[in-house]
Backbone as JSON Lines, residues from 0, in Angstrom:
{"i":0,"aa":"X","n":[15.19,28.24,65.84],"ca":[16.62,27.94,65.86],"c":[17.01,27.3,67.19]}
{"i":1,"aa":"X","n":[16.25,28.09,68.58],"ca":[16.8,27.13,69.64],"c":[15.74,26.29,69.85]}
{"i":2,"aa":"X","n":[14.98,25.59,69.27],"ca":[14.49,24.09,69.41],"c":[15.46,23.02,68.71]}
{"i":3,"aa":"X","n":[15.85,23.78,67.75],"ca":[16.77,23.17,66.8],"c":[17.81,22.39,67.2]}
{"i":4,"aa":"X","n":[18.5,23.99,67.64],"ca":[19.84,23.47,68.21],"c":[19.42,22.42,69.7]}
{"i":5,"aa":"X","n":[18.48,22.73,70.42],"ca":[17.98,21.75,71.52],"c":[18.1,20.15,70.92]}
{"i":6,"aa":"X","n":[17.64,19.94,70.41],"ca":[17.01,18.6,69.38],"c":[17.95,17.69,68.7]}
{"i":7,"aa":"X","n":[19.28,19.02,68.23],"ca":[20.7,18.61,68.24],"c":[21.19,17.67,69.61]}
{"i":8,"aa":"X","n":[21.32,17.85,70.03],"ca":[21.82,17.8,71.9],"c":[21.02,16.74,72.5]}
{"i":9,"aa":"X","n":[19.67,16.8,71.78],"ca":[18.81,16.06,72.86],"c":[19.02,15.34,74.03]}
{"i":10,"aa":"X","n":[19.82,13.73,72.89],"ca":[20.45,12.62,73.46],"c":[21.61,12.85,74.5]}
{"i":11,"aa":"X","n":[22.08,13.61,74.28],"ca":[23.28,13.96,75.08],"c":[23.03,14.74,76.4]}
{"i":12,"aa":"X","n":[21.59,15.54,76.51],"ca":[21.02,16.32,77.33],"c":[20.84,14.93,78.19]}
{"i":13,"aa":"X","n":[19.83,14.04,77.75],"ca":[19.03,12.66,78.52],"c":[20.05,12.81,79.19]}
{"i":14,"aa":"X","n":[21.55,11.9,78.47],"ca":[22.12,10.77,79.17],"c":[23.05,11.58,80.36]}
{"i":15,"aa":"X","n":[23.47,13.35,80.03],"ca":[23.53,14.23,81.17],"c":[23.02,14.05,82.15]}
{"i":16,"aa":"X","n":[21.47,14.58,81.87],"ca":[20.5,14.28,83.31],"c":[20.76,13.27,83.93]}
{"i":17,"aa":"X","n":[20.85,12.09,83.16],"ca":[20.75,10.8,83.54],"c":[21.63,10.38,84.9]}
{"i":18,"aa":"X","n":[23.32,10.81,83.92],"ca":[24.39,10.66,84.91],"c":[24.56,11.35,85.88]}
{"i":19,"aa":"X","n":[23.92,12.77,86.21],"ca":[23.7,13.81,87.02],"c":[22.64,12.97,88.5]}
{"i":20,"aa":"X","n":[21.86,12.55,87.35],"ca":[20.91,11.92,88.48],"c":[21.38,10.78,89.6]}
{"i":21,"aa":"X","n":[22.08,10.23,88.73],"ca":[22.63,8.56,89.75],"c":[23.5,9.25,90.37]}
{"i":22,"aa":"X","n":[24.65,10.18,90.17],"ca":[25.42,10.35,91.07],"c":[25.33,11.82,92.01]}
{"i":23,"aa":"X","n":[24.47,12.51,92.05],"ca":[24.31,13.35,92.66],"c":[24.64,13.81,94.24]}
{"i":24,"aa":"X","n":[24.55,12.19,94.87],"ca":[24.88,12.33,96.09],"c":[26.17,12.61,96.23]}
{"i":25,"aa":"X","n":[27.08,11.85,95.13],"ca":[28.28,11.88,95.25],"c":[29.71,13.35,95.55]}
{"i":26,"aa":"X","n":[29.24,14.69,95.15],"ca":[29.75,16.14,95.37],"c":[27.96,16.65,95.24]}
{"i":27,"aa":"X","n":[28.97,17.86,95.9],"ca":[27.83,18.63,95.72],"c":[27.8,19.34,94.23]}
{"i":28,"aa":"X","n":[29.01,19.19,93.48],"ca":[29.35,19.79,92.2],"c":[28.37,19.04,90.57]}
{"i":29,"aa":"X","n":[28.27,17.68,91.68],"ca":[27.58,16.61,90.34],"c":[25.84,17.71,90.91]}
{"i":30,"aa":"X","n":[25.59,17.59,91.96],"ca":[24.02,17.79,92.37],"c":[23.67,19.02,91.67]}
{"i":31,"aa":"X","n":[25.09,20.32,91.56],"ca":[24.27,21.57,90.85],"c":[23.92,21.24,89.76]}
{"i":32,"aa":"X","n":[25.07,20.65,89.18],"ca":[24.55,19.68,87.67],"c":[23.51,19.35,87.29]}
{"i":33,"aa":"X","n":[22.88,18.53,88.0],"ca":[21.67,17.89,88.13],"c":[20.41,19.03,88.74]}
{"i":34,"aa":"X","n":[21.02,19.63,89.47],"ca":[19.7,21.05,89.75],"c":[19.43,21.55,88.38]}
{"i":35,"aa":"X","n":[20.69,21.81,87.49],"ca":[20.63,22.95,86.38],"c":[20.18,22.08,85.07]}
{"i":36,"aa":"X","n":[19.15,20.82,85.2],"ca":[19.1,20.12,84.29],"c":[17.67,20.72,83.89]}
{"i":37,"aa":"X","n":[16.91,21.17,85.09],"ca":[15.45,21.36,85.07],"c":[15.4,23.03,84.47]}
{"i":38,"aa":"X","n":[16.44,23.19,84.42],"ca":[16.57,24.94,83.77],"c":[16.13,24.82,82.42]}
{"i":39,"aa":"X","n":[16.39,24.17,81.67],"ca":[15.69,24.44,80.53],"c":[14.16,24.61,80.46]}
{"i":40,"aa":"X","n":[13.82,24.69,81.41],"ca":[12.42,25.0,81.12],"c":[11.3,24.64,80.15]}
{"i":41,"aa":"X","n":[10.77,25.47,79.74],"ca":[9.55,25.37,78.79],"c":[9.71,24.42,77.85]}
{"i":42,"aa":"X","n":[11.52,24.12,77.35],"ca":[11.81,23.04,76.19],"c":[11.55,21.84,76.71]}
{"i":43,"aa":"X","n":[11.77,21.34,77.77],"ca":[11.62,20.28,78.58],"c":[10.54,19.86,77.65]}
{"i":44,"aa":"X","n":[9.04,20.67,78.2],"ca":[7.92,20.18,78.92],"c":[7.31,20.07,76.6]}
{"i":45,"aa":"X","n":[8.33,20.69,75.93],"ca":[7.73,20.37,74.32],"c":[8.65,18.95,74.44]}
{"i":46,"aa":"X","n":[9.6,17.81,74.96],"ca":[10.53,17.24,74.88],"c":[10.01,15.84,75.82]}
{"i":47,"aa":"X","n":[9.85,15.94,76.99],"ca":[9.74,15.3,77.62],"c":[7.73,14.42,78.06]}
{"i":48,"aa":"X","n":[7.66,13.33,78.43],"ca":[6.03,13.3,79.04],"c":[5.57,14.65,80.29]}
{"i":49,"aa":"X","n":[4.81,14.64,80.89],"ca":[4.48,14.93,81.7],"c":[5.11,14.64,83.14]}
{"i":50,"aa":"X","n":[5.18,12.98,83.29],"ca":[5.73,12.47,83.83],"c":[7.26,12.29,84.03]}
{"i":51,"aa":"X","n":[7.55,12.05,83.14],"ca":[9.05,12.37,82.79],"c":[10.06,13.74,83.33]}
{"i":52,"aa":"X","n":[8.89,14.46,82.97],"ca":[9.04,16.08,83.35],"c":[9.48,16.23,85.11]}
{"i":53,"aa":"X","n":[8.48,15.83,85.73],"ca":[8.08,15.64,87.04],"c":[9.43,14.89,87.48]}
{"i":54,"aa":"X","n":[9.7,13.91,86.92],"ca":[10.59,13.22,87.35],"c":[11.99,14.04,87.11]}
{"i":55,"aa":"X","n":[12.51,14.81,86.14],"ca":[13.32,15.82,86.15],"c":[13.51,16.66,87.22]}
{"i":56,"aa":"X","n":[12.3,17.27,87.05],"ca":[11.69,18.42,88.46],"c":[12.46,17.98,90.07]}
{"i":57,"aa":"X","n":[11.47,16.38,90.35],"ca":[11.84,16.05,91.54],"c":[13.37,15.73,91.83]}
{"i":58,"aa":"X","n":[14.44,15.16,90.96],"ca":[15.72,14.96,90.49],"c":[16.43,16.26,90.72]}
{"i":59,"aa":"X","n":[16.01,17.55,90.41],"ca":[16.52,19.04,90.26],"c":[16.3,19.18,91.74]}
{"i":60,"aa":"X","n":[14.96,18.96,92.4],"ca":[15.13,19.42,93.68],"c":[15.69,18.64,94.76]}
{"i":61,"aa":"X","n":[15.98,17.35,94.4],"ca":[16.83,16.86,95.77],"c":[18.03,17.5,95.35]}
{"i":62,"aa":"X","n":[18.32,17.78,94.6],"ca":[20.03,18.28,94.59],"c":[19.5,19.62,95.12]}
{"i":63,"aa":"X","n":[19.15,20.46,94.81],"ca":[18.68,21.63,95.38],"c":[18.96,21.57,96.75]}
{"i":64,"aa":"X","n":[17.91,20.57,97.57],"ca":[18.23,20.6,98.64],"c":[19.48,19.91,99.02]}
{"i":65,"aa":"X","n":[20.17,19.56,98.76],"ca":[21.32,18.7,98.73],"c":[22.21,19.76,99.22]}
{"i":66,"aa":"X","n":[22.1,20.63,98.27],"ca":[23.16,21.79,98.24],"c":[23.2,23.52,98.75]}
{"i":67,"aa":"X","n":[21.61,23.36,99.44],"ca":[21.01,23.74,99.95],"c":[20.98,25.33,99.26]}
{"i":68,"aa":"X","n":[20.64,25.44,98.41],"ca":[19.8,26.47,97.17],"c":[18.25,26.34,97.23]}
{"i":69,"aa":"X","n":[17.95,27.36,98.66],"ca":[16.7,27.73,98.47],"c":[15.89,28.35,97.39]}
{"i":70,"aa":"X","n":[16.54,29.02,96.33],"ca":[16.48,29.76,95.39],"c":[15.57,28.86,93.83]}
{"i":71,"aa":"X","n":[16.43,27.84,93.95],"ca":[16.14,26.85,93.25],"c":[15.09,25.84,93.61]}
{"i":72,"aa":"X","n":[15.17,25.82,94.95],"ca":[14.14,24.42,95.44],"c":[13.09,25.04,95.58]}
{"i":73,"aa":"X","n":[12.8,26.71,95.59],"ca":[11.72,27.39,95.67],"c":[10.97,27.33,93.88]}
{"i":74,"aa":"X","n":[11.98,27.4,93.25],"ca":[11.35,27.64,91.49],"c":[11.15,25.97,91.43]}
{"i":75,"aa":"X","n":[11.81,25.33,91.46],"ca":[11.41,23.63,91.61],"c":[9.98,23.57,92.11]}
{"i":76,"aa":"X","n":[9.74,23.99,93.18],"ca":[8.47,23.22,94.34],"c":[7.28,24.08,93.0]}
{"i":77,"aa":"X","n":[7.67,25.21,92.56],"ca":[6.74,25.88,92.02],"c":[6.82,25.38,90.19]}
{"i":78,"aa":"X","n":[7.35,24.81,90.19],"ca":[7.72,23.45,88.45],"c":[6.33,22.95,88.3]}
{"i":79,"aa":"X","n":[6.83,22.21,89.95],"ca":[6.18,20.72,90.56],"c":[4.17,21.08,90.3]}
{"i":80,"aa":"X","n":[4.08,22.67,91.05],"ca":[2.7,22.85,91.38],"c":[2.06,22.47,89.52]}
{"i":81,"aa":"X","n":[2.17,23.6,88.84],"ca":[1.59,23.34,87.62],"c":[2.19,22.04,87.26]}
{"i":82,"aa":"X","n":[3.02,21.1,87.06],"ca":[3.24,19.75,86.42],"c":[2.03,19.4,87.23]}
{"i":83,"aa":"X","n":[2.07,18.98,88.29],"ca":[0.54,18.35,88.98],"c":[-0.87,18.8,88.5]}
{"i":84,"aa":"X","n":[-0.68,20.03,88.51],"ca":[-2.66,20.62,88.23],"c":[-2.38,20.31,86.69]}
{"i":85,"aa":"X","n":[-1.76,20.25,85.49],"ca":[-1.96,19.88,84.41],"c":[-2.05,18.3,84.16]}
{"i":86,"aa":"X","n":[-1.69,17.29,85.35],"ca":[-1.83,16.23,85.3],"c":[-3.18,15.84,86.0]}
{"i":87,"aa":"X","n":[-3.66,16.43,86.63],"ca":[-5.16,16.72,86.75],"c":[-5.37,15.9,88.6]}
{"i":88,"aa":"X","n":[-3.98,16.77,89.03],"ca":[-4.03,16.29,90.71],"c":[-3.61,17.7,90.77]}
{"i":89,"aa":"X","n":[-4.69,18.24,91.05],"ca":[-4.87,19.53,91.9],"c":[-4.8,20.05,93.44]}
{"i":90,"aa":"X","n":[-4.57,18.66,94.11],"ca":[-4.34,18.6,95.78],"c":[-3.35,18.43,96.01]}
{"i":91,"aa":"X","n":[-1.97,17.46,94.91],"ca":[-0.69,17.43,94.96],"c":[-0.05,18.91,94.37]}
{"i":92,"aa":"X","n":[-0.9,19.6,93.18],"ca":[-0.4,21.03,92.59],"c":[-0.24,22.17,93.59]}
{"i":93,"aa":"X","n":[-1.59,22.0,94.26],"ca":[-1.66,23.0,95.62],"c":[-0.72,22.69,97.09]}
{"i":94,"aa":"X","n":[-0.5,21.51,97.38],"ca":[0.81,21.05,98.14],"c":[2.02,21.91,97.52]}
{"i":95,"aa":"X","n":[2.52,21.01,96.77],"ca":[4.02,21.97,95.98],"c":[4.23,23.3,95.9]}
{"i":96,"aa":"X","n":[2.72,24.0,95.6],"ca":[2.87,25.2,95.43],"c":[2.75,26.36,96.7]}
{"i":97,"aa":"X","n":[2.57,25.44,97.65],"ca":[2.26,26.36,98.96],"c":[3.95,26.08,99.66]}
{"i":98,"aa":"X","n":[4.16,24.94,99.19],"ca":[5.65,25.01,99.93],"c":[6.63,25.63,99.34]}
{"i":99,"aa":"X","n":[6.4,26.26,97.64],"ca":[6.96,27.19,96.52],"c":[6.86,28.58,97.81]}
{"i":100,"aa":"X","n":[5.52,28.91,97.57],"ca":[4.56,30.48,98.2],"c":[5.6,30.49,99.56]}
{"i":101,"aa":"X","n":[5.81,29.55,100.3],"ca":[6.65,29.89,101.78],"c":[7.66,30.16,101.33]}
{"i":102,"aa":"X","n":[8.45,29.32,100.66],"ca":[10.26,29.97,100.48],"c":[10.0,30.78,100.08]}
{"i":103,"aa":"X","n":[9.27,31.57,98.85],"ca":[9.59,32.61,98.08],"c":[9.5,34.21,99.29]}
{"i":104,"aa":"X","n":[8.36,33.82,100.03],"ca":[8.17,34.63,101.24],"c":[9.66,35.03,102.17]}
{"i":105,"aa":"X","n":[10.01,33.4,102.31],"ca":[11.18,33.49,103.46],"c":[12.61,34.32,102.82]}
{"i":106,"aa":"X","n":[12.63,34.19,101.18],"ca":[13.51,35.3,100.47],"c":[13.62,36.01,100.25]}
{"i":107,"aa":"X","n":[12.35,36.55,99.83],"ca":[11.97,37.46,99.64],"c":[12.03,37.46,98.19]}
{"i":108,"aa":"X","n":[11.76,36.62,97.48],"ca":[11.25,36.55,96.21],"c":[9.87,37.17,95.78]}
{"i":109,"aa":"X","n":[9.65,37.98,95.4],"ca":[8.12,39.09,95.26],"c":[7.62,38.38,94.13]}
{"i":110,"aa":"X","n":[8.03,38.41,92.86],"ca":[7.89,37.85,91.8],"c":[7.32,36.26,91.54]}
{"i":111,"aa":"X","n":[7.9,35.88,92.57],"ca":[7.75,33.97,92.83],"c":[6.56,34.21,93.69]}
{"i":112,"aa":"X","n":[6.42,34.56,94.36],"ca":[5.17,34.89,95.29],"c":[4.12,35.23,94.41]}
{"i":113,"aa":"X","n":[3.94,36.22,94.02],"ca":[2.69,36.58,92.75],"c":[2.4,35.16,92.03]}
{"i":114,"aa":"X","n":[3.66,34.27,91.17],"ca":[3.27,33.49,90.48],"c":[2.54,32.12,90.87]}
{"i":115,"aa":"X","n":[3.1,32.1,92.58],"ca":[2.62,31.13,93.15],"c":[1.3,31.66,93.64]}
{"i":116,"aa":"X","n":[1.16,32.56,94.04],"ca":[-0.81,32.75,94.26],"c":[-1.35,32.83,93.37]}
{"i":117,"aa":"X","n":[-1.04,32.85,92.01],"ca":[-2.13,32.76,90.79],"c":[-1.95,31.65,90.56]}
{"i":118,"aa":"X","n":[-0.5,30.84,90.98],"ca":[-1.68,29.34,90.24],"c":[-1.96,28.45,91.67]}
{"i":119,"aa":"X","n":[-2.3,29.0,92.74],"ca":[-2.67,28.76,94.14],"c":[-4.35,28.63,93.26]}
{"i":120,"aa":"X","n":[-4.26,29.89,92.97],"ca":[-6.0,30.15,91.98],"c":[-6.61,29.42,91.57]}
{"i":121,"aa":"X","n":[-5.88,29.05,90.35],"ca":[-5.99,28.44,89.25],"c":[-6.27,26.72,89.8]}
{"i":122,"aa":"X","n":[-5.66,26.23,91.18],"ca":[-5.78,24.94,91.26],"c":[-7.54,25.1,92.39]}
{"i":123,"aa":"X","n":[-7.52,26.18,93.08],"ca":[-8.5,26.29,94.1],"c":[-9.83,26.73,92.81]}
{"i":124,"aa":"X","n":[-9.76,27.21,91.85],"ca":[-10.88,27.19,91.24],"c":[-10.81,25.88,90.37]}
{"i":125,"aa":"X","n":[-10.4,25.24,89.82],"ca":[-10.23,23.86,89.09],"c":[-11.12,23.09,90.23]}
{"i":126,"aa":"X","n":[-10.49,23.13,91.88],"ca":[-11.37,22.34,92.51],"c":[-12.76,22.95,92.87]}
{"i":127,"aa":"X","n":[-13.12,23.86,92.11],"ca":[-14.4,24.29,92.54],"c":[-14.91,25.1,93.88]}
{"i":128,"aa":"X","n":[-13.69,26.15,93.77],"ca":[-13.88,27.19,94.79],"c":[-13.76,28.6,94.35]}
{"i":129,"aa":"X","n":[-14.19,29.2,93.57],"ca":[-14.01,30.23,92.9],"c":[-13.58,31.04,94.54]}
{"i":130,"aa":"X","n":[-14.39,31.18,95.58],"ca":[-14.07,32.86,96.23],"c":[-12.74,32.3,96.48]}
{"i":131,"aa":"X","n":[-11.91,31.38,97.38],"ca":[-10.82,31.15,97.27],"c":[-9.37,31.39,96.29]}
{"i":132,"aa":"X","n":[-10.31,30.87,95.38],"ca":[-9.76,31.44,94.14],"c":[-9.03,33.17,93.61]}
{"i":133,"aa":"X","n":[-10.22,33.62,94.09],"ca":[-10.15,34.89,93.96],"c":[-9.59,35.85,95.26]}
{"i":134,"aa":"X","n":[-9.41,35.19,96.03],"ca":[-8.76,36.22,96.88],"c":[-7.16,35.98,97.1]}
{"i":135,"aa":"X","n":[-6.92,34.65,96.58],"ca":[-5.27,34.81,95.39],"c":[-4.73,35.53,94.62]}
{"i":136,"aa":"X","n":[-6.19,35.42,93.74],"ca":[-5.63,36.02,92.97],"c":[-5.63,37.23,92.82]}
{"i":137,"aa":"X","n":[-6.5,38.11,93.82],"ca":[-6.43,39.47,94.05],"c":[-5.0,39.53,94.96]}
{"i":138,"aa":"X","n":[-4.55,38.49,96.04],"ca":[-3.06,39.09,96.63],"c":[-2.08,39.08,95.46]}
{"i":139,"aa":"X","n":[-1.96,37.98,94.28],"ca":[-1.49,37.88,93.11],"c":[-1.36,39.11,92.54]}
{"i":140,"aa":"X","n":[-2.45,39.54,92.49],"ca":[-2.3,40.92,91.35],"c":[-2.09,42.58,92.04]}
{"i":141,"aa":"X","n":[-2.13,42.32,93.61],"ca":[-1.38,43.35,94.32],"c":[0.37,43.41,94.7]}
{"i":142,"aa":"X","n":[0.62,42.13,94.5],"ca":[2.28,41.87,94.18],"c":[2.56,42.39,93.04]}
{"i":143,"aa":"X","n":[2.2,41.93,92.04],"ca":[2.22,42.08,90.78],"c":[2.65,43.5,90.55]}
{"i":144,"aa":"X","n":[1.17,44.15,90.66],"ca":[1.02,45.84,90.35],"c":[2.56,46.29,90.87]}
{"i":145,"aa":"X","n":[3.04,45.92,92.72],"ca":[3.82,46.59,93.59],"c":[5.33,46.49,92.82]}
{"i":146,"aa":"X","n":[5.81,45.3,92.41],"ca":[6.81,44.75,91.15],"c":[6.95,45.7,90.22]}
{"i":147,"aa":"X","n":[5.52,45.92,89.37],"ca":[5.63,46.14,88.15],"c":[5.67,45.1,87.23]}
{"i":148,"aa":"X","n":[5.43,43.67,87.49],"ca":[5.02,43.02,86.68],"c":[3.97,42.56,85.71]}
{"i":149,"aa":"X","n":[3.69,43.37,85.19],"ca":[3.13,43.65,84.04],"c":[2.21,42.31,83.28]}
{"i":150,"aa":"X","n":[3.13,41.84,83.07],"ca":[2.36,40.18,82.47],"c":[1.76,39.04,84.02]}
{"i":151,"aa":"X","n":[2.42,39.56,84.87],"ca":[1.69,39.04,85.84],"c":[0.27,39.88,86.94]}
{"i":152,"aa":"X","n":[0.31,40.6,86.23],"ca":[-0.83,41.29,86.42],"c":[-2.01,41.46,85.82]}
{"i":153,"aa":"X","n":[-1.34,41.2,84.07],"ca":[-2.22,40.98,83.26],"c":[-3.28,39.3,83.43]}
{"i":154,"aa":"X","n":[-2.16,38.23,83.94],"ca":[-2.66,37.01,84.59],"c":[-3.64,36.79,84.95]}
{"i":155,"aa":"X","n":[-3.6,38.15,86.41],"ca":[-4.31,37.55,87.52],"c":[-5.79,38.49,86.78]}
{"i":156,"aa":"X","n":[-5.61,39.14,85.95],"ca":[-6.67,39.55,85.68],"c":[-7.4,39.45,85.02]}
{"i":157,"aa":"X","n":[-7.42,38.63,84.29],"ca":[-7.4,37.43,83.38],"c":[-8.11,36.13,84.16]}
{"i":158,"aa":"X","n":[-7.68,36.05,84.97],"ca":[-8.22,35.25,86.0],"c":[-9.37,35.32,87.04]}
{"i":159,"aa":"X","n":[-9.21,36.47,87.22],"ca":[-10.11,37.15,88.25],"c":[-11.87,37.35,87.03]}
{"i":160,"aa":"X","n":[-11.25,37.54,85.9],"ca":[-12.28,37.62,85.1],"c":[-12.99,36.63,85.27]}
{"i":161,"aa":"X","n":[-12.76,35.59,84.86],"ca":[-12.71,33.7,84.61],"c":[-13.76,34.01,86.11]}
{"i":162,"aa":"X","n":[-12.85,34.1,86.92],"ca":[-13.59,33.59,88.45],"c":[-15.1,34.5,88.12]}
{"i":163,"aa":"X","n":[-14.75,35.61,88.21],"ca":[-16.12,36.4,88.46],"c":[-16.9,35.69,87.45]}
{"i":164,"aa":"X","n":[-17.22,35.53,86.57],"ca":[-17.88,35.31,85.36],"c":[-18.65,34.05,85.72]}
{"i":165,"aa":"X","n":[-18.11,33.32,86.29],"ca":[-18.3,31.91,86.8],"c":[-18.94,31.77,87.65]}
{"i":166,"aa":"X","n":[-19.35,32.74,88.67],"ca":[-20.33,33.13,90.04],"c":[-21.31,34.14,89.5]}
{"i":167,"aa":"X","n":[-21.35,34.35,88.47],"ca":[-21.87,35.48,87.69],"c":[-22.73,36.26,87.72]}
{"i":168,"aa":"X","n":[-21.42,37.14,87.8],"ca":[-21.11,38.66,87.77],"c":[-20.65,39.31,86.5]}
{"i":169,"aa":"X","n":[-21.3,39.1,85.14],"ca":[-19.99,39.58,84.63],"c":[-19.82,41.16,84.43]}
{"i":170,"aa":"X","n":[-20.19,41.68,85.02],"ca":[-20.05,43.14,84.82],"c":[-18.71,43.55,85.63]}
{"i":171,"aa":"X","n":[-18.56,42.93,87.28],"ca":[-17.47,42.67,87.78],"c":[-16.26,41.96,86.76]}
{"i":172,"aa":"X","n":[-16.44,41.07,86.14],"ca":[-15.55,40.1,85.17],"c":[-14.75,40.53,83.87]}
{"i":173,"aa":"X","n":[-15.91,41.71,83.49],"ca":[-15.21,42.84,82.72],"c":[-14.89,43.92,83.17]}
Protein backbone atom coordinates (compact mmCIF):
# COMPACT_ATOMS: atom_id res chain seq x y z
CA UNK A 1 0.00 0.00 0.00
CA UNK A 2 2.88 2.48 0.72
CA UNK A 3 4.72 1.78 -2.55
CA UNK A 4 1.48 2.43 -3.94
CA UNK A 5 0.55 5.39 -2.56
CA UNK A 6 4.53 6.43 -3.23
CA UNK A 7 4.10 5.74 -7.07
CA UNK A 8 0.91 7.90 -6.80
CA UNK A 9 3.10 11.02 -5.95
CA UNK A 10 6.04 9.93 -7.73
CA UNK A 11 6.08 12.79 -10.31
CA UNK A 12 5.27 15.28 -7.96
CA UNK A 13 7.96 13.91 -5.40
CA UNK A 14 10.78 14.44 -8.64
CA UNK A 15 9.66 17.83 -9.53
CA UNK A 16 9.66 18.66 -5.38
CA UNK A 17 13.17 17.52 -5.09
CA UNK A 18 13.82 19.14 -8.12
CA UNK A 19 12.57 22.68 -7.04
CA UNK A 20 14.03 22.10 -3.53
CA UNK A 21 17.23 21.51 -5.21
CA UNK A 22 17.72 24.76 -7.46
CA UNK A 23 16.62 26.89 -4.81
CA UNK A 24 17.97 25.77 -1.71
CA UNK A 25 20.38 28.44 -1.23
CA UNK A 26 17.69 30.71 -1.32
CA UNK A 27 16.07 30.27 2.87
CA UNK A 28 17.09 28.07 4.90
CA UNK A 29 13.27 26.87 4.91
CA UNK A 30 13.57 25.75 1.00
CA UNK A 31 17.13 23.72 2.16
CA UNK A 32 15.14 21.65 5.07
CA UNK A 33 12.92 20.87 2.21
CA UNK A 34 15.41 19.63 0.22
CA UNK A 35 17.31 17.82 3.32
CA UNK A 36 13.83 15.98 3.95
CA UNK A 37 13.73 14.78 0.31
CA UNK A 38 16.40 11.98 1.04
CA UNK A 39 14.07 10.77 4.01
CA UNK A 40 12.27 8.55 2.18
CA UNK A 41 14.68 6.19 2.29
CA UNK A 42 14.67 2.64 1.21
CA UNK A 43 11.72 3.82 -1.46
CA UNK A 44 14.13 6.01 -3.10
CA UNK A 45 16.74 3.45 -3.75
CA UNK A 46 13.37 0.76 -5.35
CA UNK A 47 12.59 4.35 -7.45
CA UNK A 48 15.50 5.96 -8.33
CA UNK A 49 19.28 4.70 -10.31
CA UNK A 50 21.96 4.36 -8.12
CA UNK A 51 23.22 7.38 -9.31
CA UNK A 52 20.37 9.35 -9.17
CA UNK A 53 20.12 8.24 -5.60
CA UNK A 54 23.59 9.68 -4.79
CA UNK A 55 22.67 12.64 -6.40
CA UNK A 56 19.57 13.06 -3.98
CA UNK A 57 21.87 12.10 -1.05
CA UNK A 58 24.52 14.77 -2.02
CA UNK A 59 21.48 17.54 -2.68
CA UNK A 60 20.06 16.46 1.09
CA UNK A 61 23.44 17.13 2.46
CA UNK A 62 24.41 20.50 1.25
CA UNK A 63 21.25 21.73 2.69
CA UNK A 64 22.08 19.87 5.77
CA UNK A 65 25.01 21.68 5.99
CA UNK A 66 23.47 24.77 4.88
CA UNK A 67 21.37 24.71 7.84
CA UNK A 68 23.67 23.29 9.85
CA UNK A 69 21.84 19.84 11.05
CA UNK A 70 24.55 17.73 12.10
CA UNK A 71 22.00 15.14 12.74
CA UNK A 72 21.14 14.83 9.23
CA UNK A 73 24.49 15.43 7.47
CA UNK A 74 25.65 12.61 9.80
CA UNK A 75 22.70 9.98 8.39
CA UNK A 76 23.48 11.61 4.81
CA UNK A 77 27.46 11.03 4.91
CA UNK A 78 26.32 7.46 6.13
CA UNK A 79 23.45 7.20 2.76
CA UNK A 80 26.52 8.22 0.79
CA UNK A 81 28.95 5.23 2.38
CA UNK A 82 26.73 2.18 1.20
CA UNK A 83 25.43 4.14 -2.20
CA UNK A 84 29.32 4.02 -3.02
CA UNK A 85 30.37 0.36 -1.84
CA UNK A 86 27.19 -0.90 -3.82
CA UNK A 87 28.43 1.06 -6.77
CA UNK A 88 31.54 -0.85 -6.41
CA UNK A 89 33.88 2.30 -5.09
CA UNK A 90 34.72 1.09 -1.86
CA UNK A 91 37.48 3.93 -1.15
CA UNK A 92 34.77 6.67 -1.83
CA UNK A 93 32.15 4.25 0.60
CA UNK A 94 34.86 4.19 3.29
CA UNK A 95 35.57 8.14 2.93
CA UNK A 96 31.73 9.04 3.55
CA UNK A 97 31.46 6.66 6.06
CA UNK A 98 34.30 7.66 8.33
CA UNK A 99 33.13 11.24 8.11
CA UNK A 100 29.34 9.57 9.05
CA UNK A 101 31.53 7.42 12.21
CA UNK A 102 33.01 11.15 13.42
CA UNK A 103 29.73 13.13 13.67
CA UNK A 104 27.87 10.33 15.05
CA UNK A 105 30.78 10.19 17.80
CA UNK A 106 30.75 14.09 18.16
CA UNK A 107 26.70 13.55 19.12
CA UNK A 108 26.66 11.12 20.48
CA UNK A 109 24.69 9.07 18.23
CA UNK A 110 25.49 5.24 19.59
CA UNK A 111 23.26 3.67 17.12
CA UNK A 112 24.83 5.60 13.96
CA UNK A 113 28.15 4.63 15.23
CA UNK A 114 27.49 0.75 15.35
CA UNK A 115 25.97 1.14 11.80
CA UNK A 116 28.83 2.99 10.54
CA UNK A 117 31.54 0.39 11.78
CA UNK A 118 29.76 -2.47 10.24
CA UNK A 119 29.67 -1.14 7.01
CA UNK A 120 33.35 0.44 7.77
CA UNK A 121 33.57 -3.75 7.59
CA UNK A 122 31.82 -4.57 5.01
CA UNK A 123 33.84 -2.00 2.64
CA UNK A 124 37.45 -3.02 4.42
CA UNK A 125 36.64 -6.69 3.71
CA UNK A 126 35.21 -6.11 0.00
CA UNK A 127 38.79 -4.54 -0.31
CA UNK A 128 40.37 -7.54 0.90
CA UNK A 129 41.21 -7.03 4.48
CA UNK A 130 39.32 -9.31 6.50
CA UNK A 131 41.39 -8.55 10.14
CA UNK A 132 40.43 -4.90 9.58
CA UNK A 133 37.34 -5.89 8.87
CA UNK A 134 36.83 -7.59 11.85
CA UNK A 135 37.91 -5.48 14.42
CA UNK A 136 34.84 -3.13 13.24
CA UNK A 137 33.02 -5.16 13.35
CA UNK A 138 33.71 -6.50 16.74
CA UNK A 139 33.60 -2.43 18.01
CA UNK A 140 30.17 -2.68 15.88
CA UNK A 141 28.80 -5.39 17.82
CA UNK A 142 30.02 -4.02 21.31
CA UNK A 143 27.87 -0.78 20.60
CA UNK A 144 25.30 -2.75 19.50
CA UNK A 145 25.06 -5.30 22.53
CA UNK A 146 25.59 -1.74 24.95
CA UNK A 147 22.20 -0.11 22.93
CA UNK A 148 20.43 -3.14 22.84
CA UNK A 149 20.28 -3.21 19.34
CA UNK A 150 19.37 -6.29 18.56
CA UNK A 151 19.31 -6.40 14.69
CA UNK A 152 22.47 -4.65 14.79
CA UNK A 153 24.09 -7.09 16.57
CA UNK A 154 22.65 -9.72 14.84
CA UNK A 155 24.66 -7.83 11.66
CA UNK A 156 27.80 -7.69 12.94
CA UNK A 157 27.54 -11.22 13.62
CA UNK A 158 26.66 -12.20 10.70
CA UNK A 159 29.54 -10.58 9.55
CA UNK A 160 32.09 -11.50 11.77
CA UNK A 161 31.00 -15.01 10.60
CA UNK A 162 31.62 -14.11 6.78
CA UNK A 163 35.09 -12.66 7.96
CA UNK A 164 36.18 -15.63 10.04
CA UNK A 165 35.16 -18.21 7.55
CA UNK A 166 37.13 -16.46 4.93
CA UNK A 167 40.63 -16.70 6.87
CA UNK A 168 39.41 -20.01 7.84
CA UNK A 169 38.41 -20.61 10.89
CA UNK A 170 35.16 -21.81 10.75
CA UNK A 171 34.70 -23.10 14.05
CA UNK A 172 35.39 -19.38 15.21
CA UNK A 173 32.67 -18.38 12.26
CA UNK A 174 30.12 -20.48 13.89
Amino acid sequence: MGLKLFDINWMDIKAGQKWASENKSKSNEIAEICCSFSGAGNVLGLRLSPLENIKWIEDALASARQINNRDAEESLLGNLGPAYFHLGEPQKAIEYTKLALKISRDIGNHWGEGMHLDNLGMAYFYLGNPHKAIKCYKLALKISREIGNQRGEGNCLGNLGIAYSHLGNPHKAI
